[in-house]
PDB file of C-alpha atoms in Angstrom:
ATOM      1  CA  UNK A   1      -0.270   0.251  -0.079  1.00  0.00           C
ATOM      2  CA  UNK A   2       1.019   3.215  -1.084  1.00  0.00           C
ATOM      3  CA  UNK A   3       2.496   5.919   1.366  1.00  0.00           C
ATOM      4  CA  UNK A   4      -0.519   8.157   0.464  1.00  0.00           C
ATOM      5  CA  UNK A   5      -3.214   5.867   0.536  1.00  0.00           C
ATOM      6  CA  UNK A   6      -2.272   4.733   3.776  1.00  0.00           C
ATOM      7  CA  UNK A   7      -2.805   9.072   4.909  1.00  0.00           C
ATOM      8  CA  UNK A   8      -5.622   9.145   2.699  1.00  0.00           C
ATOM      9  CA  UNK A   9      -6.975   6.564   5.390  1.00  0.00           C
ATOM     10  CA  UNK A  10      -5.575   7.894   8.711  1.00  0.00           C
ATOM     11  CA  UNK A  11      -7.499  10.995   7.598  1.00  0.00           C
ATOM     12  CA  UNK A  12     -11.189   7.994   6.486  1.00  0.00           C
ATOM     13  CA  UNK A  13     -10.238   7.036  10.170  1.00  0.00           C
ATOM     14  CA  UNK A  14     -10.575  10.176  12.112  1.00  0.00           C
ATOM     15  CA  UNK A  15     -13.624  11.104  10.773  1.00  0.00           C
ATOM     16  CA  UNK A  16     -15.214   7.582  11.093  1.00  0.00           C
ATOM     17  CA  UNK A  17     -17.836   7.937  14.007  1.00  0.00           C
ATOM     18  CA  UNK A  18     -17.348   4.486  15.233  1.00  0.00           C
ATOM     19  CA  UNK A  19     -13.474   4.935  15.293  1.00  0.00           C
ATOM     20  CA  UNK A  20     -11.156   5.770  18.213  1.00  0.00           C
ATOM     21  CA  UNK A  21      -7.941   6.164  17.674  1.00  0.00           C
ATOM     22  CA  UNK A  22      -6.028   7.724  21.817  1.00  0.00           C
ATOM     23  CA  UNK A  23      -2.659   7.834  22.081  1.00  0.00           C
ATOM     24  CA  UNK A  24      -1.185   5.141  24.295  1.00  0.00           C
ATOM     25  CA  UNK A  25      -0.378   7.976  27.709  1.00  0.00           C
ATOM     26  CA  UNK A  26      -5.105   8.736  27.206  1.00  0.00           C
ATOM     27  CA  UNK A  27      -4.922   4.288  27.450  1.00  0.00           C
ATOM     28  CA  UNK A  28      -3.002   4.344  29.903  1.00  0.00           C
ATOM     29  CA  UNK A  29      -4.030   7.147  32.671  1.00  0.00           C
ATOM     30  CA  UNK A  30      -8.092   6.978  31.864  1.00  0.00           C
ATOM     31  CA  UNK A  31      -9.766   5.874  28.867  1.00  0.00           C
ATOM     32  CA  UNK A  32     -13.214   7.900  29.327  1.00  0.00           C
ATOM     33  CA  UNK A  33     -14.737   4.162  27.447  1.00  0.00           C
ATOM     34  CA  UNK A  34     -13.360   2.169  29.993  1.00  0.00           C
ATOM     35  CA  UNK A  35     -15.938   0.435  32.564  1.00  0.00           C
ATOM     36  CA  UNK A  36     -18.882   2.738  29.691  1.00  0.00           C
ATOM     37  CA  UNK A  37     -18.520   0.411  26.648  1.00  0.00           C
ATOM     38  CA  UNK A  38     -22.719   0.985  27.142  1.00  0.00           C
ATOM     39  CA  UNK A  39     -22.927   4.424  26.790  1.00  0.00           C
ATOM     40  CA  UNK A  40     -20.397   4.056  23.356  1.00  0.00           C
ATOM     41  CA  UNK A  41     -23.379   1.961  22.028  1.00  0.00           C
ATOM     42  CA  UNK A  42     -26.143   2.796  23.686  1.00  0.00           C
ATOM     43  CA  UNK A  43     -26.912  -0.019  25.735  1.00  0.00           C
ATOM     44  CA  UNK A  44     -25.853  -3.013  27.564  1.00  0.00           C
ATOM     45  CA  UNK A  45     -25.387  -6.023  25.194  1.00  0.00           C
ATOM     46  CA  UNK A  46     -22.827  -8.663  25.204  1.00  0.00           C
ATOM     47  CA  UNK A  47     -18.905  -6.888  24.352  1.00  0.00           C
ATOM     48  CA  UNK A  48     -17.071  -9.138  21.090  1.00  0.00           C
ATOM     49  CA  UNK A  49     -13.145  -8.784  20.789  1.00  0.00           C
ATOM     50  CA  UNK A  50     -11.424  -9.432  18.011  1.00  0.00           C
ATOM     51  CA  UNK A  51      -7.351  -8.571  18.997  1.00  0.00           C
ATOM     52  CA  UNK A  52      -5.084  -7.972  15.928  1.00  0.00           C
ATOM     53  CA  UNK A  53      -8.322  -8.125  13.788  1.00  0.00           C
ATOM     54  CA  UNK A  54      -6.565  -6.859  10.276  1.00  0.00           C
ATOM     55  CA  UNK A  55      -8.988  -5.728   7.853  1.00  0.00           C
ATOM     56  CA  UNK A  56     -11.844  -6.339  10.740  1.00  0.00           C
ATOM     57  CA  UNK A  57     -13.355  -9.675   8.808  1.00  0.00           C
ATOM     58  CA  UNK A  58     -14.876 -11.137  11.595  1.00  0.00           C
ATOM     59  CA  UNK A  59     -15.860  -7.924  13.942  1.00  0.00           C
ATOM     60  CA  UNK A  60     -17.658  -6.989  10.277  1.00  0.00           C
ATOM     61  CA  UNK A  61     -18.553 -11.360   9.845  1.00  0.00           C
ATOM     62  CA  UNK A  62     -19.964 -11.664  13.116  1.00  0.00           C
ATOM     63  CA  UNK A  63     -21.843  -8.424  14.255  1.00  0.00           C
ATOM     64  CA  UNK A  64     -24.682  -8.561  10.386  1.00  0.00           C
ATOM     65  CA  UNK A  65     -25.200 -11.955  12.030  1.00  0.00           C
ATOM     66  CA  UNK A  66     -25.747 -10.661  15.262  1.00  0.00           C
ATOM     67  CA  UNK A  67     -27.302  -7.340  15.611  1.00  0.00           C
ATOM     68  CA  UNK A  68     -27.725  -7.659  19.545  1.00  0.00           C
ATOM     69  CA  UNK A  69     -23.726  -8.148  20.150  1.00  0.00           C
ATOM     70  CA  UNK A  70     -21.261  -5.150  20.488  1.00  0.00           C
ATOM     71  CA  UNK A  71     -18.206  -6.034  18.505  1.00  0.00           C
ATOM     72  CA  UNK A  72     -15.031  -4.035  18.821  1.00  0.00           C
ATOM     73  CA  UNK A  73     -11.761  -4.511  16.618  1.00  0.00           C
ATOM     74  CA  UNK A  74      -8.285  -4.181  18.494  1.00  0.00           C
ATOM     75  CA  UNK A  75      -5.346  -3.487  15.921  1.00  0.00           C
ATOM     76  CA  UNK A  76      -2.472  -1.259  15.874  1.00  0.00           C
ATOM     77  CA  UNK A  77      -2.491  -0.647  12.653  1.00  0.00           C
ATOM     78  CA  UNK A  78      -5.141   1.901  11.508  1.00  0.00           C
ATOM     79  CA  UNK A  79      -4.979   1.643   7.142  1.00  0.00           C
ATOM     80  CA  UNK A  80      -6.036  -1.729   7.440  1.00  0.00           C
ATOM     81  CA  UNK A  81      -8.802  -1.575   9.794  1.00  0.00           C
ATOM     82  CA  UNK A  82     -10.018   1.564   7.859  1.00  0.00           C
ATOM     83  CA  UNK A  83     -11.997  -1.330   5.174  1.00  0.00           C
ATOM     84  CA  UNK A  84     -13.952  -2.766   8.214  1.00  0.00           C
ATOM     85  CA  UNK A  85     -14.695   0.140   9.565  1.00  0.00           C
ATOM     86  CA  UNK A  86     -15.867   1.700   6.531  1.00  0.00           C
ATOM     87  CA  UNK A  87     -17.653  -1.003   5.586  1.00  0.00           C
ATOM     88  CA  UNK A  88     -19.893  -0.619   8.990  1.00  0.00           C
ATOM     89  CA  UNK A  89     -20.524   2.273   8.238  1.00  0.00           C
ATOM     90  CA  UNK A  90     -21.629   1.756   4.672  1.00  0.00           C
ATOM     91  CA  UNK A  91     -23.672  -0.929   6.010  1.00  0.00           C
ATOM     92  CA  UNK A  92     -25.265   0.762   9.107  1.00  0.00           C
ATOM     93  CA  UNK A  93     -24.000  -1.825  11.340  1.00  0.00           C
ATOM     94  CA  UNK A  94     -24.652   0.155  14.728  1.00  0.00           C
ATOM     95  CA  UNK A  95     -22.602  -2.781  16.765  1.00  0.00           C
ATOM     96  CA  UNK A  96     -18.901  -2.433  14.939  1.00  0.00           C
ATOM     97  CA  UNK A  97     -16.622  -0.366  16.817  1.00  0.00           C
ATOM     98  CA  UNK A  98     -12.748  -0.729  16.177  1.00  0.00           C
ATOM     99  CA  UNK A  99      -9.060   0.425  18.289  1.00  0.00           C
ATOM    100  CA  UNK A 100      -6.278   1.641  17.245  1.00  0.00           C
ATOM    101  CA  UNK A 101      -4.002   0.951  19.933  1.00  0.00           C
ATOM    102  CA  UNK A 102      -1.256  -2.134  21.230  1.00  0.00           C
ATOM    103  CA  UNK A 103      -3.012  -4.681  21.691  1.00  0.00           C
ATOM    104  CA  UNK A 104      -0.966  -5.505  25.084  1.00  0.00           C
ATOM    105  CA  UNK A 105      -3.275  -2.404  26.860  1.00  0.00           C
ATOM    106  CA  UNK A 106      -6.356  -4.531  26.444  1.00  0.00           C
ATOM    107  CA  UNK A 107      -6.752  -4.657  30.194  1.00  0.00           C
ATOM    108  CA  UNK A 108      -6.484  -0.812  30.287  1.00  0.00           C
ATOM    109  CA  UNK A 109      -9.339  -0.136  27.529  1.00  0.00           C
ATOM    110  CA  UNK A 110     -12.096  -2.399  29.123  1.00  0.00           C
ATOM    111  CA  UNK A 111     -13.078  -3.148  33.386  1.00  0.00           C
ATOM    112  CA  UNK A 112     -12.901  -6.362  34.861  1.00  0.00           C
ATOM    113  CA  UNK A 113     -15.930  -8.049  33.424  1.00  0.00           C
ATOM    114  CA  UNK A 114     -16.786  -6.279  30.855  1.00  0.00           C
ATOM    115  CA  UNK A 115     -16.285  -8.597  27.822  1.00  0.00           C
ATOM    116  CA  UNK A 116     -17.624 -11.799  26.769  1.00  0.00           C
ATOM    117  CA  UNK A 117     -15.947 -13.140  24.610  1.00  0.00           C
ATOM    118  CA  UNK A 118     -12.328 -12.665  22.950  1.00  0.00           C
ATOM    119  CA  UNK A 119     -11.128 -13.996  19.586  1.00  0.00           C
ATOM    120  CA  UNK A 120      -7.604 -13.759  18.377  1.00  0.00           C
ATOM    121  CA  UNK A 121      -7.455 -14.933  14.649  1.00  0.00           C
ATOM    122  CA  UNK A 122      -4.595 -15.239  12.448  1.00  0.00           C
ATOM    123  CA  UNK A 123      -1.534 -13.323  14.656  1.00  0.00           C
ATOM    124  CA  UNK A 124       2.010 -13.712  14.175  1.00  0.00           C
ATOM    125  CA  UNK A 125       3.433 -16.470  15.955  1.00  0.00           C
ATOM    126  CA  UNK A 126       6.203 -14.728  17.309  1.00  0.00           C
ATOM    127  CA  UNK A 127       8.341 -18.918  17.007  1.00  0.00           C
ATOM    128  CA  UNK A 128      12.077 -16.660  18.103  1.00  0.00           C
ATOM    129  CA  UNK A 129      12.030 -17.330  21.688  1.00  0.00           C
ATOM    130  CA  UNK A 130      13.450 -14.083  22.300  1.00  0.00           C
ATOM    131  CA  UNK A 131       9.507 -12.491  21.151  1.00  0.00           C
ATOM    132  CA  UNK A 132       7.647 -15.257  23.492  1.00  0.00           C
ATOM    133  CA  UNK A 133       6.753 -11.966  25.341  1.00  0.00           C
ATOM    134  CA  UNK A 134       4.555 -10.614  21.822  1.00  0.00           C
ATOM    135  CA  UNK A 135       2.589 -13.968  21.558  1.00  0.00           C
ATOM    136  CA  UNK A 136      -0.836 -12.802  21.885  1.00  0.00           C
ATOM    137  CA  UNK A 137      -1.774 -15.780  24.417  1.00  0.00           C
ATOM    138  CA  UNK A 138       1.448 -16.191  26.131  1.00  0.00           C
ATOM    139  CA  UNK A 139       0.665 -15.280  29.807  1.00  0.00           C
ATOM    140  CA  UNK A 140       0.556 -12.494  30.398  1.00  0.00           C
ATOM    141  CA  UNK A 141      -1.191 -12.018  27.890  1.00  0.00           C
ATOM    142  CA  UNK A 142      -4.442 -15.114  28.964  1.00  0.00           C
ATOM    143  CA  UNK A 143      -4.503 -12.869  32.597  1.00  0.00           C
ATOM    144  CA  UNK A 144      -4.951  -9.347  30.867  1.00  0.00           C
ATOM    145  CA  UNK A 145      -7.788 -11.563  28.905  1.00  0.00           C
ATOM    146  CA  UNK A 146      -8.670 -12.901  31.730  1.00  0.00           C
ATOM    147  CA  UNK A 147     -10.074  -9.681  33.832  1.00  0.00           C
ATOM    148  CA  UNK A 148     -11.469  -8.094  31.504  1.00  0.00           C
ATOM    149  CA  UNK A 149     -13.938 -11.445  30.493  1.00  0.00           C
ATOM    150  CA  UNK A 150     -16.865 -12.148  32.565  1.00  0.00           C
ATOM    151  CA  UNK A 151     -17.310 -15.004  34.397  1.00  0.00           C
ATOM    152  CA  UNK A 152     -18.598 -17.407  31.251  1.00  0.00           C
ATOM    153  CA  UNK A 153     -16.465 -15.579  28.561  1.00  0.00           C
ATOM    154  CA  UNK A 154     -15.020 -17.507  25.756  1.00  0.00           C
ATOM    155  CA  UNK A 155     -11.798 -17.274  24.155  1.00  0.00           C
ATOM    156  CA  UNK A 156     -11.079 -18.446  20.555  1.00  0.00           C
ATOM    157  CA  UNK A 157      -7.650 -19.113  18.333  1.00  0.00           C
ATOM    158  CA  UNK A 158      -7.799 -19.733  14.890  1.00  0.00           C
ATOM    159  CA  UNK A 159      -4.733 -19.455  12.860  1.00  0.00           C
ATOM    160  CA  UNK A 160      -2.664 -21.029   9.973  1.00  0.00           C
ATOM    161  CA  UNK A 161       0.510 -21.898  12.261  1.00  0.00           C
ATOM    162  CA  UNK A 162       0.854 -25.878  14.174  1.00  0.00           C
ATOM    163  CA  UNK A 163       3.515 -23.518  16.405  1.00  0.00           C
ATOM    164  CA  UNK A 164       0.934 -21.498  17.265  1.00  0.00           C
ATOM    165  CA  UNK A 165      -1.661 -24.069  17.875  1.00  0.00           C
ATOM    166  CA  UNK A 166       0.994 -26.659  19.874  1.00  0.00           C
ATOM    167  CA  UNK A 167       2.055 -23.773  21.616  1.00  0.00           C
ATOM    168  CA  UNK A 168      -1.308 -22.724  23.050  1.00  0.00           C
ATOM    169  CA  UNK A 169      -2.254 -25.749  24.163  1.00  0.00           C
ATOM    170  CA  UNK A 170       0.771 -26.829  25.987  1.00  0.00           C
ATOM    171  CA  UNK A 171       0.284 -23.624  28.065  1.00  0.00           C
ATOM    172  CA  UNK A 172      -3.380 -24.278  28.639  1.00  0.00           C
ATOM    173  CA  UNK A 173      -2.950 -27.718  29.633  1.00  0.00           C
ATOM    174  CA  UNK A 174      -0.163 -26.397  31.860  1.00  0.00           C
ATOM    175  CA  UNK A 175      -2.491 -24.266  33.388  1.00  0.00           C
ATOM    176  CA  UNK A 176      -5.213 -26.624  33.435  1.00  0.00           C
ATOM    177  CA  UNK A 177      -7.761 -24.008  31.753  1.00  0.00           C
ATOM    178  CA  UNK A 178     -10.927 -25.613  30.311  1.00  0.00           C
ATOM    179  CA  UNK A 179     -10.749 -26.180  26.673  1.00  0.00           C
ATOM    180  CA  UNK A 180     -13.370 -26.762  25.098  1.00  0.00           C
ATOM    181  CA  UNK A 181     -12.814 -27.641  21.087  1.00  0.00           C
ATOM    182  CA  UNK A 182      -9.029 -28.214  19.445  1.00  0.00           C
ATOM    183  CA  UNK A 183      -8.413 -28.883  16.014  1.00  0.00           C
ATOM    184  CA  UNK A 184      -5.436 -28.901  14.050  1.00  0.00           C
ATOM    185  CA  UNK A 185      -6.979 -28.534  10.648  1.00  0.00           C
ATOM    186  CA  UNK A 186     -10.458 -27.650  11.227  1.00  0.00           C
ATOM    187  CA  UNK A 187     -11.810 -28.063   7.542  1.00  0.00           C
ATOM    188  CA  UNK A 188     -11.639 -31.961   7.855  1.00  0.00           C
ATOM    189  CA  UNK A 189     -13.497 -31.901  11.292  1.00  0.00           C
ATOM    190  CA  UNK A 190     -17.629 -31.745  10.513  1.00  0.00           C
ATOM    191  CA  UNK A 191     -17.599 -31.042  14.336  1.00  0.00           C
ATOM    192  CA  UNK A 192     -16.479 -27.597  13.250  1.00  0.00           C
ATOM    193  CA  UNK A 193     -18.299 -24.473  14.736  1.00  0.00           C
ATOM    194  CA  UNK A 194     -20.260 -22.584  11.853  1.00  0.00           C
ATOM    195  CA  UNK A 195     -18.652 -19.933  13.002  1.00  0.00           C
ATOM    196  CA  UNK A 196     -14.875 -21.168  12.721  1.00  0.00           C
ATOM    197  CA  UNK A 197     -16.034 -22.556   9.543  1.00  0.00           C
ATOM    198  CA  UNK A 198     -18.302 -19.732   8.222  1.00  0.00           C
ATOM    199  CA  UNK A 199     -15.934 -16.877   8.721  1.00  0.00           C
ATOM    200  CA  UNK A 200     -12.790 -16.753   6.122  1.00  0.00           C
ATOM    201  CA  UNK A 201     -11.274 -13.973   6.981  1.00  0.00           C
ATOM    202  CA  UNK A 202      -8.017 -12.963   3.223  1.00  0.00           C
ATOM    203  CA  UNK A 203      -5.515 -14.584   4.421  1.00  0.00           C
ATOM    204  CA  UNK A 204      -6.905 -17.120   4.965  1.00  0.00           C
ATOM    205  CA  UNK A 205      -8.902 -17.692   1.894  1.00  0.00           C
ATOM    206  CA  UNK A 206      -4.891 -17.360   0.295  1.00  0.00           C
ATOM    207  CA  UNK A 207      -4.186 -20.467   3.063  1.00  0.00           C
ATOM    208  CA  UNK A 208      -7.102 -22.383   1.960  1.00  0.00           C
ATOM    209  CA  UNK A 209      -6.603 -22.196  -1.962  1.00  0.00           C
ATOM    210  CA  UNK A 210      -2.633 -23.608  -1.080  1.00  0.00           C
ATOM    211  CA  UNK A 211      -4.184 -26.496   1.067  1.00  0.00           C
ATOM    212  CA  UNK A 212      -1.917 -25.395   4.367  1.00  0.00           C
ATOM    213  CA  UNK A 213      -4.104 -26.804   7.416  1.00  0.00           C
ATOM    214  CA  UNK A 214      -6.294 -24.217   9.448  1.00  0.00           C
ATOM    215  CA  UNK A 215      -6.150 -24.511  13.387  1.00  0.00           C
ATOM    216  CA  UNK A 216      -8.323 -23.819  16.421  1.00  0.00           C
ATOM    217  CA  UNK A 217      -9.472 -23.964  19.226  1.00  0.00           C
ATOM    218  CA  UNK A 218     -12.239 -22.151  22.024  1.00  0.00           C
ATOM    219  CA  UNK A 219     -11.732 -22.481  25.183  1.00  0.00           C
ATOM    220  CA  UNK A 220     -12.577 -20.604  28.452  1.00  0.00           C
ATOM    221  CA  UNK A 221      -9.635 -19.315  31.426  1.00  0.00           C
ATOM    222  CA  UNK A 222      -9.616 -19.393  35.255  1.00  0.00           C
ATOM    223  CA  UNK A 223      -7.185 -18.173  37.634  1.00  0.00           C
TER     224      UNK A 223
END
């Protein structure tokens, strides 16, 4: 994507009513929506997050199917989620929002028990050991998710990375977490959940074309 195109998208994001672009300091000191997302959406419906949302394909697809649930995509790359934000406005989806911030700050954006579900879709697996702290399912991130999820909160991890799938499963089992479903190749499994099969990201479609296996884990966190 050219720099001019990126700049155009950044400028458009500034005008979108469903996009929030706080500074890091604003998030960590006094983020105004924390604990008050019901005021932003003007309802008390459940909140579901898509972390590292990219173009926001899951956020948009699920929001279309479930108008009584609020969806929030989070990504640091605003030029990417511009597409999702624009689509939500064009299709008049009032239950969609996007936050441009680092995922490590997610517990500053939401209050304890404020979130119902979290989707992590095709994250960078950060395979090198020194990058462990950046893996979105490492122990520290799981603690953050547990804090903002409600008592019945659900986690979803969908990835093309066998490493990320195995790493996460090992960590969950080691911590005694509740794994509700796990499979290393969901498109060959007749019992895979519909939402996982029916919604495909841009990159996922490319992976499937070259017959790359897509993995999925559904789990609950308890400490």
